[in-house]
Tab-separated table of C-alpha atoms and ligand atoms in Angstrom:
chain	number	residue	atom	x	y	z
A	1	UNK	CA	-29.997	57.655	6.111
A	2	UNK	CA	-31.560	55.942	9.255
A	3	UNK	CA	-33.362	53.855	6.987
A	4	UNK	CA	-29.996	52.327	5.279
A	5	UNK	CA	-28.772	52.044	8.610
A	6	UNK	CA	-31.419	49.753	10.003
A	7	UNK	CA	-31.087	47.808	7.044
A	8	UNK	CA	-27.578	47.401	7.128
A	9	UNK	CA	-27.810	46.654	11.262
A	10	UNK	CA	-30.394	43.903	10.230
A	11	UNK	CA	-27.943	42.949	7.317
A	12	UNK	CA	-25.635	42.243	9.591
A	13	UNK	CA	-28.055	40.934	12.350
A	14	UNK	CA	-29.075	38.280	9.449
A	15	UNK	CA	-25.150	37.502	9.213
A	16	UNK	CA	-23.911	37.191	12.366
A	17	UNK	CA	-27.029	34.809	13.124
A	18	UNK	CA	-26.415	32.741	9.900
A	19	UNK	CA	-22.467	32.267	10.786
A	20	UNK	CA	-23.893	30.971	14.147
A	21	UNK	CA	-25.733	28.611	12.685
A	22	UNK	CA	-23.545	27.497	10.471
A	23	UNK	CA	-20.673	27.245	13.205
A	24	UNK	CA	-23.320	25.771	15.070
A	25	UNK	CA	-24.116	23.371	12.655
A	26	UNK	CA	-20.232	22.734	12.068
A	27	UNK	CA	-20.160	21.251	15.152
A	28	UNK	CA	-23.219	19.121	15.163
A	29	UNK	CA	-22.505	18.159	11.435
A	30	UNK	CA	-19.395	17.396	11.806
A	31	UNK	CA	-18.253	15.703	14.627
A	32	UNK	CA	-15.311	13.640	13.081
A	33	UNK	CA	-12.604	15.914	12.573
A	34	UNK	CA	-13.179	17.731	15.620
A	35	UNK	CA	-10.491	15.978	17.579
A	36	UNK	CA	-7.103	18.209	18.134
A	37	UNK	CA	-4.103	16.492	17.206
A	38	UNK	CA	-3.235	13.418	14.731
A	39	UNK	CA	-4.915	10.537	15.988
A	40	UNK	CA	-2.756	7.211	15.698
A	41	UNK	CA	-4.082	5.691	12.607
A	42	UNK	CA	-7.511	3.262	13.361
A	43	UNK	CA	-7.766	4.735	17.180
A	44	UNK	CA	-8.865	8.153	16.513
A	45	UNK	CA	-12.054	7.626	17.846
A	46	UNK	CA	-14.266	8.490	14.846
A	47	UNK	CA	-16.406	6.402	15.705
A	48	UNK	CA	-17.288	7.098	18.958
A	49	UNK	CA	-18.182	10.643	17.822
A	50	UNK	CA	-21.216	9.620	15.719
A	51	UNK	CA	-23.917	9.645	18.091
A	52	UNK	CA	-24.500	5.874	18.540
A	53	UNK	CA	-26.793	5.959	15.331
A	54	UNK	CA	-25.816	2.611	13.769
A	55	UNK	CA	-26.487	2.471	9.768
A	56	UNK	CA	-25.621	-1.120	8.001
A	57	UNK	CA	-24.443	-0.123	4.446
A	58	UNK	CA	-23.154	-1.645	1.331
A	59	UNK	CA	-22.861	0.914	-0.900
A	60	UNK	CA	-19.513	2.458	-0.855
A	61	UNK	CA	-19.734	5.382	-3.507
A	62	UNK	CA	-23.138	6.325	-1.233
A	63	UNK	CA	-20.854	6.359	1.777
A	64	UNK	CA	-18.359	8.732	-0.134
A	65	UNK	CA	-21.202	11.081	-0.850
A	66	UNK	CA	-22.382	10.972	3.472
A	67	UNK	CA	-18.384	11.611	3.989
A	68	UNK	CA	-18.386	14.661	0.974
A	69	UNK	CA	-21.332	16.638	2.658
A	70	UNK	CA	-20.324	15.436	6.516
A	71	UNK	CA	-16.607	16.269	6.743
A	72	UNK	CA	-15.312	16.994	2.817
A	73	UNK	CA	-11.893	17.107	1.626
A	74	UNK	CA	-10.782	20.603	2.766
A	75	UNK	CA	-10.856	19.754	6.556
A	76	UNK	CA	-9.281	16.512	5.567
A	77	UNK	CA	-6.502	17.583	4.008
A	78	UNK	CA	-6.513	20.660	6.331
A	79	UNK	CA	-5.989	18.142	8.984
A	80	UNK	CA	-3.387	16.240	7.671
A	81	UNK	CA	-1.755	19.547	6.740
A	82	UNK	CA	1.215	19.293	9.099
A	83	UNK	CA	1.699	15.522	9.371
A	84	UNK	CA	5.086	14.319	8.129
A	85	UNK	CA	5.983	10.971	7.796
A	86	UNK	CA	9.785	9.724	7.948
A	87	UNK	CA	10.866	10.762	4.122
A	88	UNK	CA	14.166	8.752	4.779
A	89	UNK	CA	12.194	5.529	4.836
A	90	UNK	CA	12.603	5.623	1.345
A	91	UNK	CA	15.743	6.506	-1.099
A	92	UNK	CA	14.965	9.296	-3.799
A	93	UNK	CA	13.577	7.858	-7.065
A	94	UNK	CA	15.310	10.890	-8.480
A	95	UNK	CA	18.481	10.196	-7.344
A	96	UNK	CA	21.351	12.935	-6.991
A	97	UNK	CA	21.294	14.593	-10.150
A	98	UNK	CA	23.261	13.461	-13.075
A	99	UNK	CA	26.830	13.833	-11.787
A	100	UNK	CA	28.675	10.788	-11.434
A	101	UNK	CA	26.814	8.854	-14.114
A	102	UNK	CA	29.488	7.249	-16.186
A	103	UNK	CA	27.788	4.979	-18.867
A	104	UNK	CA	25.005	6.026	-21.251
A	105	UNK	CA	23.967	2.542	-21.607
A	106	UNK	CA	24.091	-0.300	-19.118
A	107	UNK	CA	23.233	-4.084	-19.737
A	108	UNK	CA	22.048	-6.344	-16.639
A	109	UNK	CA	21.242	-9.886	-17.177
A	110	UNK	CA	19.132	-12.071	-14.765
A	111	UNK	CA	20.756	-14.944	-13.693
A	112	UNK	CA	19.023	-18.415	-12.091
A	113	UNK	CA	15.946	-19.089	-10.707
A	114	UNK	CA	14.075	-15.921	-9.689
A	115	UNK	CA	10.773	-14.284	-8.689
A	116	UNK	CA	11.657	-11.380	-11.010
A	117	UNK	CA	9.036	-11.747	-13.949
A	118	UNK	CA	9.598	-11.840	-17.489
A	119	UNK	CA	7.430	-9.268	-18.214
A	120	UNK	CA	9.687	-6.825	-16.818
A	121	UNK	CA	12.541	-7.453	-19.545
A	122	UNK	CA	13.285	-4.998	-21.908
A	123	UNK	CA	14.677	-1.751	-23.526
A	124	UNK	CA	14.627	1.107	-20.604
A	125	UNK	CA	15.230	5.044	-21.188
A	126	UNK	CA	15.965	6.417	-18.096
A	127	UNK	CA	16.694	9.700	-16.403
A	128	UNK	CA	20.289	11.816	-17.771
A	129	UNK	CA	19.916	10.177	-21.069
A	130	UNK	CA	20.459	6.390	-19.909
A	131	UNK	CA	19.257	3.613	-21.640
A	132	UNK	CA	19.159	0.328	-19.702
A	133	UNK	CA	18.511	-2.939	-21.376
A	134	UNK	CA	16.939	-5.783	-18.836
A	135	UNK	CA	16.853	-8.835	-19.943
A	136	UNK	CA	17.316	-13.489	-19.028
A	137	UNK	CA	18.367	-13.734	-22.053
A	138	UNK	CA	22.311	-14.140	-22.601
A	139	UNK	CA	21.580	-13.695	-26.212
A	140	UNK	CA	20.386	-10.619	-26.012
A	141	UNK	CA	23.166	-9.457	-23.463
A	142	UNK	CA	26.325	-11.358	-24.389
A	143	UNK	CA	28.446	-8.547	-22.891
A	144	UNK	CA	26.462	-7.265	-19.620
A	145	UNK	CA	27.794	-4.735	-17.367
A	146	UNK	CA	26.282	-6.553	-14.518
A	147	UNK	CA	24.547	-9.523	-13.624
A	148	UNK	CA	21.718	-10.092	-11.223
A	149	UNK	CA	21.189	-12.840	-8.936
A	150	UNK	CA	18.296	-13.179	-6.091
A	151	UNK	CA	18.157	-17.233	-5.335
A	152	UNK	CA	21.629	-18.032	-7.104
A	153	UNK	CA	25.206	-16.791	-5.176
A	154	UNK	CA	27.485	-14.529	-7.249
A	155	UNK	CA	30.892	-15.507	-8.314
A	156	UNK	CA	32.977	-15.169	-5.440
A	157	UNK	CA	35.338	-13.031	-7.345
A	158	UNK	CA	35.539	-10.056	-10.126
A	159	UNK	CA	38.267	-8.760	-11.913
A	160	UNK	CA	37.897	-5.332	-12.959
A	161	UNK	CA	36.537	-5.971	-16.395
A	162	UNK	CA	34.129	-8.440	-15.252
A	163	UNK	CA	30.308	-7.517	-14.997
A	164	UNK	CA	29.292	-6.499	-11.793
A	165	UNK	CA	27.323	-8.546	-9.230
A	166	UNK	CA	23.841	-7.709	-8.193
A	167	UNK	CA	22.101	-9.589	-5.272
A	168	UNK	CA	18.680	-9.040	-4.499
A	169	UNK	CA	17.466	-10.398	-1.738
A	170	UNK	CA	13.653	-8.813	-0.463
A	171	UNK	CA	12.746	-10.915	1.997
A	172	UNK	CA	12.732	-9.820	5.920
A	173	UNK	CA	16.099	-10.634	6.981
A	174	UNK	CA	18.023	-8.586	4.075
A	175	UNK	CA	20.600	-11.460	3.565
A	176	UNK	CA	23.613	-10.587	2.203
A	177	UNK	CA	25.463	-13.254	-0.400
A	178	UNK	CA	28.828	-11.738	0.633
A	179	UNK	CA	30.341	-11.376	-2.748
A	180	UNK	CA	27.658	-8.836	-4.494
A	181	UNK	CA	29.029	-5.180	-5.799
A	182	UNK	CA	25.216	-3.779	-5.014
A	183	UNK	CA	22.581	-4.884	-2.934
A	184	UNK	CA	19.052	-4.478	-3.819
A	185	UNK	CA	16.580	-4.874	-0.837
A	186	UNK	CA	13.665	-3.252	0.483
A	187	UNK	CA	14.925	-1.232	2.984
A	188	UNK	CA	16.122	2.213	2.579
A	189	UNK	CA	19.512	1.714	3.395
A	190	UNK	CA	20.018	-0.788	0.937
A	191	UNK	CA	22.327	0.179	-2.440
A	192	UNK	CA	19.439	-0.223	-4.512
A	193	UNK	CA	15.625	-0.104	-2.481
A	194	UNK	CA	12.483	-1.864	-3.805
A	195	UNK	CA	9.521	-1.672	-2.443
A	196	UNK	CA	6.956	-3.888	-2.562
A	197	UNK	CA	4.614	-1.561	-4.199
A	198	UNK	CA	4.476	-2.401	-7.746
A	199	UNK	CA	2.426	-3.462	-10.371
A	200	UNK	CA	3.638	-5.682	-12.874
A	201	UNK	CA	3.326	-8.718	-10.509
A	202	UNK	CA	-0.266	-8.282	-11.033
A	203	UNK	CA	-0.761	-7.929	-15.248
A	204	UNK	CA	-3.115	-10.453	-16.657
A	205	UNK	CA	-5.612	-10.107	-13.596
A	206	UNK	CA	-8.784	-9.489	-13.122
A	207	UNK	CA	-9.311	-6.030	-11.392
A	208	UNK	CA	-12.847	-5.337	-10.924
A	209	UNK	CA	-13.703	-3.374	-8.048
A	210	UNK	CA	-17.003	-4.558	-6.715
A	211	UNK	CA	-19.615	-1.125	-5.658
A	212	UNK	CA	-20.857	-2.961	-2.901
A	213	UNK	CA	-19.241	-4.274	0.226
A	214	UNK	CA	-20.796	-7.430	1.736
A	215	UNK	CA	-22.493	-6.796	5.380
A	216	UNK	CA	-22.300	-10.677	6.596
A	217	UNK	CA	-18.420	-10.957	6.731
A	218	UNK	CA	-16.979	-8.028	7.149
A	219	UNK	CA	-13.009	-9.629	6.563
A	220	UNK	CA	-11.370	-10.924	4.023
A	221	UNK	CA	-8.265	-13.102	4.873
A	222	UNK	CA	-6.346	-15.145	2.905
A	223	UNK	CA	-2.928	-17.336	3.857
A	224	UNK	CA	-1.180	-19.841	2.163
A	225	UNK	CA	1.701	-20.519	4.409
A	226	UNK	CA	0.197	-21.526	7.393
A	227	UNK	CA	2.744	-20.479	9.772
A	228	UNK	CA	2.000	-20.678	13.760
A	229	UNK	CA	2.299	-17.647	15.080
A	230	UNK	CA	0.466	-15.763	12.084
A	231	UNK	CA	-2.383	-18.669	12.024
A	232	UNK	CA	-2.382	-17.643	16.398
A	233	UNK	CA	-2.693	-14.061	15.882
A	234	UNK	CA	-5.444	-14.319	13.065
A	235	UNK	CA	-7.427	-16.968	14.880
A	236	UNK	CA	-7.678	-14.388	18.127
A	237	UNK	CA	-8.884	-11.639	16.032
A	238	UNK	CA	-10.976	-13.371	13.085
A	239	UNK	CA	-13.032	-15.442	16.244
A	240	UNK	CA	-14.386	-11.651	17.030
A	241	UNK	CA	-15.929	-10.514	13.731
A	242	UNK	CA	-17.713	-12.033	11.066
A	243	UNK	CA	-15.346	-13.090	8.021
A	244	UNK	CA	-14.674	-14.296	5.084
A	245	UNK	CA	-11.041	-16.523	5.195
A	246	UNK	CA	-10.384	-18.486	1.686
A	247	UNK	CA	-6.779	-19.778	1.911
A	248	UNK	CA	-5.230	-22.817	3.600
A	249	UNK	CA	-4.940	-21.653	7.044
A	250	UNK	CA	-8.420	-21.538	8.731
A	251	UNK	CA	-10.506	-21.914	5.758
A	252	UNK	CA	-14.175	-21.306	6.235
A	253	UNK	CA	-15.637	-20.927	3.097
A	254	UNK	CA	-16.093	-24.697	2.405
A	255	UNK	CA	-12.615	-25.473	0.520
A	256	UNK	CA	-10.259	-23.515	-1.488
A	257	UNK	CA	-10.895	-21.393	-4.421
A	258	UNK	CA	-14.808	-20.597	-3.091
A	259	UNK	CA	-14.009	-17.060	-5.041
A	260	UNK	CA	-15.224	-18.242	-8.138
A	261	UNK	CA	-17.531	-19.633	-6.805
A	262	UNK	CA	-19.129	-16.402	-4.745
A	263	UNK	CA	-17.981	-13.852	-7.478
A	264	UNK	CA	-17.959	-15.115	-10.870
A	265	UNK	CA	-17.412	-11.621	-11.972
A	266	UNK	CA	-14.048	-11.978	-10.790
A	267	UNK	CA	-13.041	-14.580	-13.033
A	268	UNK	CA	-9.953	-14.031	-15.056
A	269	UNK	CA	-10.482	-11.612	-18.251
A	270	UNK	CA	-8.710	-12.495	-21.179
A	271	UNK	CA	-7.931	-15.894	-22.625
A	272	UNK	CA	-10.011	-18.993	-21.349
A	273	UNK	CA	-9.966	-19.475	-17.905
A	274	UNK	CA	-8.051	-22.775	-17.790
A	275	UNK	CA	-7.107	-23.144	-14.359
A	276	UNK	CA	-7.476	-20.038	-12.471
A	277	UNK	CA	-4.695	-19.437	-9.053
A	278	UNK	CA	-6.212	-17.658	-6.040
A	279	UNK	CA	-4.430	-14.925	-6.786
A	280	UNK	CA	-5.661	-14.303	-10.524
A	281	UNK	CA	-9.358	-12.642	-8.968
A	282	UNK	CA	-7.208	-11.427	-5.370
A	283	UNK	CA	-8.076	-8.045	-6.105
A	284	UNK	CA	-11.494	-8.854	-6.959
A	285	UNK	CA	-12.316	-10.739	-4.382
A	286	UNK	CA	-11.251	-8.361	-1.805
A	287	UNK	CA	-12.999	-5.626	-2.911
A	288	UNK	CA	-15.678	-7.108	-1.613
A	289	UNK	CA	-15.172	-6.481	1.495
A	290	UNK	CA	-14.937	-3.670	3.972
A	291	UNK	CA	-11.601	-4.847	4.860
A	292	UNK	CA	-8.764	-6.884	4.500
A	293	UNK	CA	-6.410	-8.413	7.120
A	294	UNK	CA	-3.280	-7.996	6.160
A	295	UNK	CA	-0.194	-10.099	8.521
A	296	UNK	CA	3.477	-9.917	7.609
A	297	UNK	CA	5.495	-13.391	8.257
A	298	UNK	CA	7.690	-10.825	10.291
A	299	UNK	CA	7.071	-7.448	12.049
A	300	UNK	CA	10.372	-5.541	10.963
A	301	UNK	CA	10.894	-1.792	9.978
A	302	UNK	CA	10.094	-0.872	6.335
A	303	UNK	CA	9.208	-4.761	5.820
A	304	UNK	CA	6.024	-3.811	4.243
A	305	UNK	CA	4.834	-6.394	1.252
A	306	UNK	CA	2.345	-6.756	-1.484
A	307	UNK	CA	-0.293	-7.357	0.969
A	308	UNK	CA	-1.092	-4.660	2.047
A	309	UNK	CA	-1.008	-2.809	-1.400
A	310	UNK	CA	-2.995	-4.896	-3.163
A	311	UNK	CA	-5.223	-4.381	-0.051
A	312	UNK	CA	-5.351	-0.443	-1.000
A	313	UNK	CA	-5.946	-1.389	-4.513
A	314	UNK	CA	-8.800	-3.188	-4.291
A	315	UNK	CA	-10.458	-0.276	-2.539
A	316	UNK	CA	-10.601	-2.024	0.872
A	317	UNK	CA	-9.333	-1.130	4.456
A	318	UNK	CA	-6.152	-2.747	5.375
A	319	UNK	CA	-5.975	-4.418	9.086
A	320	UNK	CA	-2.471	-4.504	9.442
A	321	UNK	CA	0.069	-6.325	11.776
A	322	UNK	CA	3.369	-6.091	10.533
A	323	UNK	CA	6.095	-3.151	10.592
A	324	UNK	CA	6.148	-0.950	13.261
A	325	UNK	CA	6.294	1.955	10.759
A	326	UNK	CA	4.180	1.231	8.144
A	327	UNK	CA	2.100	4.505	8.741
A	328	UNK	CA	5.359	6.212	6.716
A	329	UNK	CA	5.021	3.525	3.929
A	330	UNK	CA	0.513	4.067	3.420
A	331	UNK	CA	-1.394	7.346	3.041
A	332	UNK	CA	-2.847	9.277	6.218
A	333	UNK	CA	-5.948	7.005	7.829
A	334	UNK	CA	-5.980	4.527	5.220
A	335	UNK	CA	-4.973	1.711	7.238
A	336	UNK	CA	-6.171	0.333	10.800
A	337	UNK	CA	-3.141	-1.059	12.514
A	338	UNK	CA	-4.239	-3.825	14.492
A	339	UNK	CA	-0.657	-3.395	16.794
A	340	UNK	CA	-1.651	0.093	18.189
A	341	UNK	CA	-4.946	-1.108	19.841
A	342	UNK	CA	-4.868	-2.796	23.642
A	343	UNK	CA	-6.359	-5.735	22.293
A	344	UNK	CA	-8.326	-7.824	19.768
A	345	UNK	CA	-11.153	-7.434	22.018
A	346	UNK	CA	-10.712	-3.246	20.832
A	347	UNK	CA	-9.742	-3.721	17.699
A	348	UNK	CA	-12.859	-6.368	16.829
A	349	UNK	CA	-15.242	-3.283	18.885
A	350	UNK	CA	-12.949	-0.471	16.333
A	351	UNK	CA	-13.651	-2.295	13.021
A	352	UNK	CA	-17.188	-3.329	13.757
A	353	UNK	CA	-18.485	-0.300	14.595
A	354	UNK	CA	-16.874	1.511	11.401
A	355	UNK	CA	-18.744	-1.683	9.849
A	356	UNK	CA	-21.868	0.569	10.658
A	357	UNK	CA	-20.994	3.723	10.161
A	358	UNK	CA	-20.799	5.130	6.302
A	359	UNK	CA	-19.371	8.425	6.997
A	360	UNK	CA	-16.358	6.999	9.943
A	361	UNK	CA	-15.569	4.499	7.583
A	362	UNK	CA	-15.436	6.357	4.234
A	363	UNK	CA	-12.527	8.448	5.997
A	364	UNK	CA	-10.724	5.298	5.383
A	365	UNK	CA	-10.772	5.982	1.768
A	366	UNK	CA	-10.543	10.056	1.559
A	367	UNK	CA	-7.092	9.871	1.311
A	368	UNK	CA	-7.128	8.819	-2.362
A	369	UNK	CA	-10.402	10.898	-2.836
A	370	UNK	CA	-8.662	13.701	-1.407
A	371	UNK	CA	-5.298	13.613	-2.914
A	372	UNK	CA	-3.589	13.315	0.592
A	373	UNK	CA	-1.024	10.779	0.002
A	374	UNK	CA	2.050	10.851	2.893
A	375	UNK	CA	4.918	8.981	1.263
A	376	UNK	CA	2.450	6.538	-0.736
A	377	UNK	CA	3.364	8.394	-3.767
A	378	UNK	CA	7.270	7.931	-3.179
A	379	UNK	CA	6.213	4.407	-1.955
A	380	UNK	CA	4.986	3.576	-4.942
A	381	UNK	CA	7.991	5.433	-7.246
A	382	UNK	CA	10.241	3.043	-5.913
A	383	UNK	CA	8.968	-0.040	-6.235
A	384	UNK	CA	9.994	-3.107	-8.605
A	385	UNK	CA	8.502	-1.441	-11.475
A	386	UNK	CA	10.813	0.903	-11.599
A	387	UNK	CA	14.188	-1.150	-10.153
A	388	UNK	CA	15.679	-1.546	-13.760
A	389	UNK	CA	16.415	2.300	-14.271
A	390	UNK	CA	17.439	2.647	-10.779
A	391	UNK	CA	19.607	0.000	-10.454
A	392	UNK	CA	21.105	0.611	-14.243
A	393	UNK	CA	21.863	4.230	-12.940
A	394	UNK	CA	23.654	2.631	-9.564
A	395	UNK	CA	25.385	0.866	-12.313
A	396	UNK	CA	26.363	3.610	-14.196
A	397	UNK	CA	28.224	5.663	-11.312
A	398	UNK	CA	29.734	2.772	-10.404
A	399	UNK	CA	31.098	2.902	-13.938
A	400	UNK	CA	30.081	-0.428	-14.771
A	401	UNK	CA	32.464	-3.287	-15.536
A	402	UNK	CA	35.264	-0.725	-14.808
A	403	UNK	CA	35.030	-0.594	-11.616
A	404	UNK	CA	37.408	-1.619	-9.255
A	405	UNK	CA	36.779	-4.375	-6.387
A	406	UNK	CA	35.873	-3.636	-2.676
B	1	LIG	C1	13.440	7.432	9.822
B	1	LIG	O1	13.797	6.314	9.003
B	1	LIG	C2	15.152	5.979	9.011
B	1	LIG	C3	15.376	4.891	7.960
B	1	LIG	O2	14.636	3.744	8.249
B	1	LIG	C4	15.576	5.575	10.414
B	1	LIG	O3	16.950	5.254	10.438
B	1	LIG	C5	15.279	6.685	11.388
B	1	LIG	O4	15.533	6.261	12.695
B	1	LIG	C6	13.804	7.125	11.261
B	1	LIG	N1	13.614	8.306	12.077
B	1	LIG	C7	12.627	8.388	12.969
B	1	LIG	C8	12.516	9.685	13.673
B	1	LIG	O5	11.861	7.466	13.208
C-alpha cells in the first residue's frame, strides 16, 4: 500500500519534472512563435528572437526540417487560427446558387487584339449544368451570345437580340469603354473579377524548382519597363543587399538573358530551344533565390499581378511594394511587404538577417507546408483560368442576347 504510493508520488514526481522540462524547453526551443498577437507580415520580429547565432544556408528542404522540429505546423496554424483576412476582396467562385441562370449554353467570342491566350479556347462545362464554348474563332461561334473585347471598344449600341458586350480591362485604373453590358476587371467589385492568379499564362515553361538557394545574391529582380519611380524605389533598396537583377532596368548580371547562362537547367523543356524569352525559365530562375522583389507599376487596392504569384510559385519569398492589401490576396507570412517597414535601411537589416537564419526564414514557406492558406485558395479560384465559366454564367442570368439595354 505505502509502497504503491511512493511509487505513484515518484510517478508523478518524474511527470511533473518532465512537463517542466519540456515547457522549459518550449521556451528555449522555440522562441519564434512566442510573440502574442499577429505580427504585420515581414516585421514580426522572428528574427530577432534567434539568439544572434547566424547560420549561412542553401539548402531549403534542410531548413524545412530545422523549422519542423523548432516550431512545427500545429503552433503555426494554431497561430494563425483566428486571423481573417477581408473575404470580400474577392467575389464567390461559386456564385449564388443556380437561380437566375437562364441559358444552358452560352457562346462568347474574342474580339481584336488581346492578351487573352489561345490556349484558353474551348468547350467549358460549368457549374448548374452550363456549358460555355470560348473561342477567336467566328467560325466556330457564328451566333455568340456575347462578345469580348479588352484592347478593341464595343459597338456603341445593342439591340436586344444582339450579343452582349464584354470589356475587360485588368490593368490598374479599371477603365471603363462606356458601352460594355459586363465588366471584367480585377477588382472585386467588378461584374466579372479576375485575378491575376492563374496558370495558363505560364504552359510551355520550364518549372524546375532549384533545392538550393544561392548565398551571394540573395534577390532576384527583374523589370522590363523601366519606369522612374519603380527603377527609384528598387535602386534604394537593391544598393543594400546583395542581388541578382537580370532585366532592362539596372542590369547587373553582364547583359540580358544571363539566366541561361547561370542555370542551364532552366532552359525551356520541350521542343528545341529556338529563341528562348526571359520569361520561358522566370520560374526557374527565381527559385534560386531566397527572394524575389516584387514592384507593382501602381500601389492600388486588390491591384495585385502575376508577380508576385509566380514569386510564390517558384518557392521564393516575395518582397512586395504594391497594394496596400495584398496580405488578403497571399497566405499568412508568406510575403515580406517592403511598405510596412520604416525604411529600406530596416527592410535590407529584415531580409538579411532571415538570409541567415534557416528556421526564421523557412516560416516564410510553412504556409503551403502547413496548409494555412488565408484567401490564397479563393485567390487562386478566381483567376483567368477560370473567367470563361464565370463570365458564361454572368451571361446566362443576364439571359444572354435577350437581354434588354441599360
Ligand atoms: C474589404 O474589402 C472590400 C472590397 O475591396 C472593401 O470595400 C472594404 O472596405 C474592406 N474592408 C476592410 C475592413 O478593409
Amino acid at each position: 500500500m505505502i509502497r504503491s504510493k511512493t511509487r505513484n508520488y515518484l510517478v508523478a514526481m518524474l511527470g511533473f519534472s518532465l512537463f517542466a522540462l519540456l515547457l522549459l524547453t518550449h521556451f528555449l526551443e522555440f522562441p519564434l512563435l512566442t510573440t502574442a498577437g499577429i505580427p504585420e507580415p515581414g516585421a514580426n520580429g522572428i528574427a530577432s528572437a534567434t539568439s544572434g547565432r547566424e547560420e549561412a544556408f542553401t539548402d531549403v528542404v534542410a531548413a524545412f526540417r530545422k523549422w519542423d522540429k523548432k516550431v512545427g505546423c500545429e503552433r503555426f496554424r494554431e497561430k494563425y487560427r483566428r486571423w481573417t483576412p477581408n473575404a470580400s476582396v474577392l467575389q464567390e467562385a461559386e456564385g449564388s446558387g443556380c437561380r437566375g441562370m437562364e441559358l444552358s449554353h452560352v457562346s462568347v467570342l474574342i474580339k481584336g487584339w488581346t492578351w487573352i491566350p489561345d490556349n484558353l479556347d474551348r468547350l467549358y462545362s460549368c457549374r448548374c449544368g452550363l456549358s460555355c464554348l470560348w473561342t477567336k474563332s467566328a467560325v466556330l461561334a457564328d451566333k455568340p451570345d456575347a462578345l469580348l473585347f479588352e484592347n478593341a471598344t464595343p459597338p456603341s449600341k445593342r439591340k436586344k437580340g444582339d450579343p452582349l458586350r464584354v470589356y475587360m480591362d485588368l490593368e490598374a485604373s479599371r477603365k471603363h469603354s462606356g458601352f460594355e453590358d459586363i465588366f471584367i476587371g480585377y477588382h472585386a467589385k467588378d461584374d466579372v473579377q479576375t485575378t491575376y492568379a492563374g496558370a495558363l499564362f505560364h504552359n510551355n515553361r520550364n518549372y524546375h524548382v532549384s533545392p538550393s538557394k544561392k548565398n551571394d545574391a540573395l534577390i532576384y529582380w527583374s523589370s522590363s519597363r523601366c519606369l522612374p519611380r519603380r527603377d527609384q524605389l528598387a535602386k534604394s533598396f537593391l544598393s543594400l543587399v546583395p542581388h541578382h537583377s537580370f532585366g532592362k532596368c539596372l542590369n547587373n548580371v553582364g547583359g540580358l538573358n544571363m539566366a541561361l547562362t547561370f542555370y542551364p537547367e532552366c532552359s525551356a523543356t520541350g521542343g528545341a530551344a529556338e529563341d528562348p524569352h526571359w520569361y520561358d525559365h522566370l520560374h526557374c530562375a527565381m527559385s534560386h533565390y531566397k527572394f524575389v522583389l516584387a514592384i507593382e507599376n501602381t500601389a492600388v487596392d486588390s491591384y495585385v499581378t502575376e508577380k508576385l504569384f509566380y514569386a510564390l510559385d517558384a518557392g521564393s519569398v516575395p518582397i512586395y511594394f504594391g497594394a496596400p492589401n495584398v496580405a488578403d490576396f497571399v497566405p499568412p507570412n508568406s510575403i515580406v511587404d517592403g511598405s510596412k517597414f520604416s525604411s529600406m535601411k530596416e527592410l535590407a537589416a529584415h531580409v538579411k538577417s532571415l538570409a541567415v537564419d534557416p528556421v526564421a526564414y523557412a516560416e516564410y514557406h510553412a504556409w503551403r507546408r502547413c496548409g494555412v492558406l488565408g484567401n490564397y485558395g479563393r485567390v487562386r479560384a478566381a483567376s483567368l483560368d477560370t473567367l470563361p465559366c464565370r463570365l458564361c454564367e454572368a451571361i446566362s442570368s443576364k439571359g444572354g442576347k435577350l437581354a434588354g439595354n441599360r
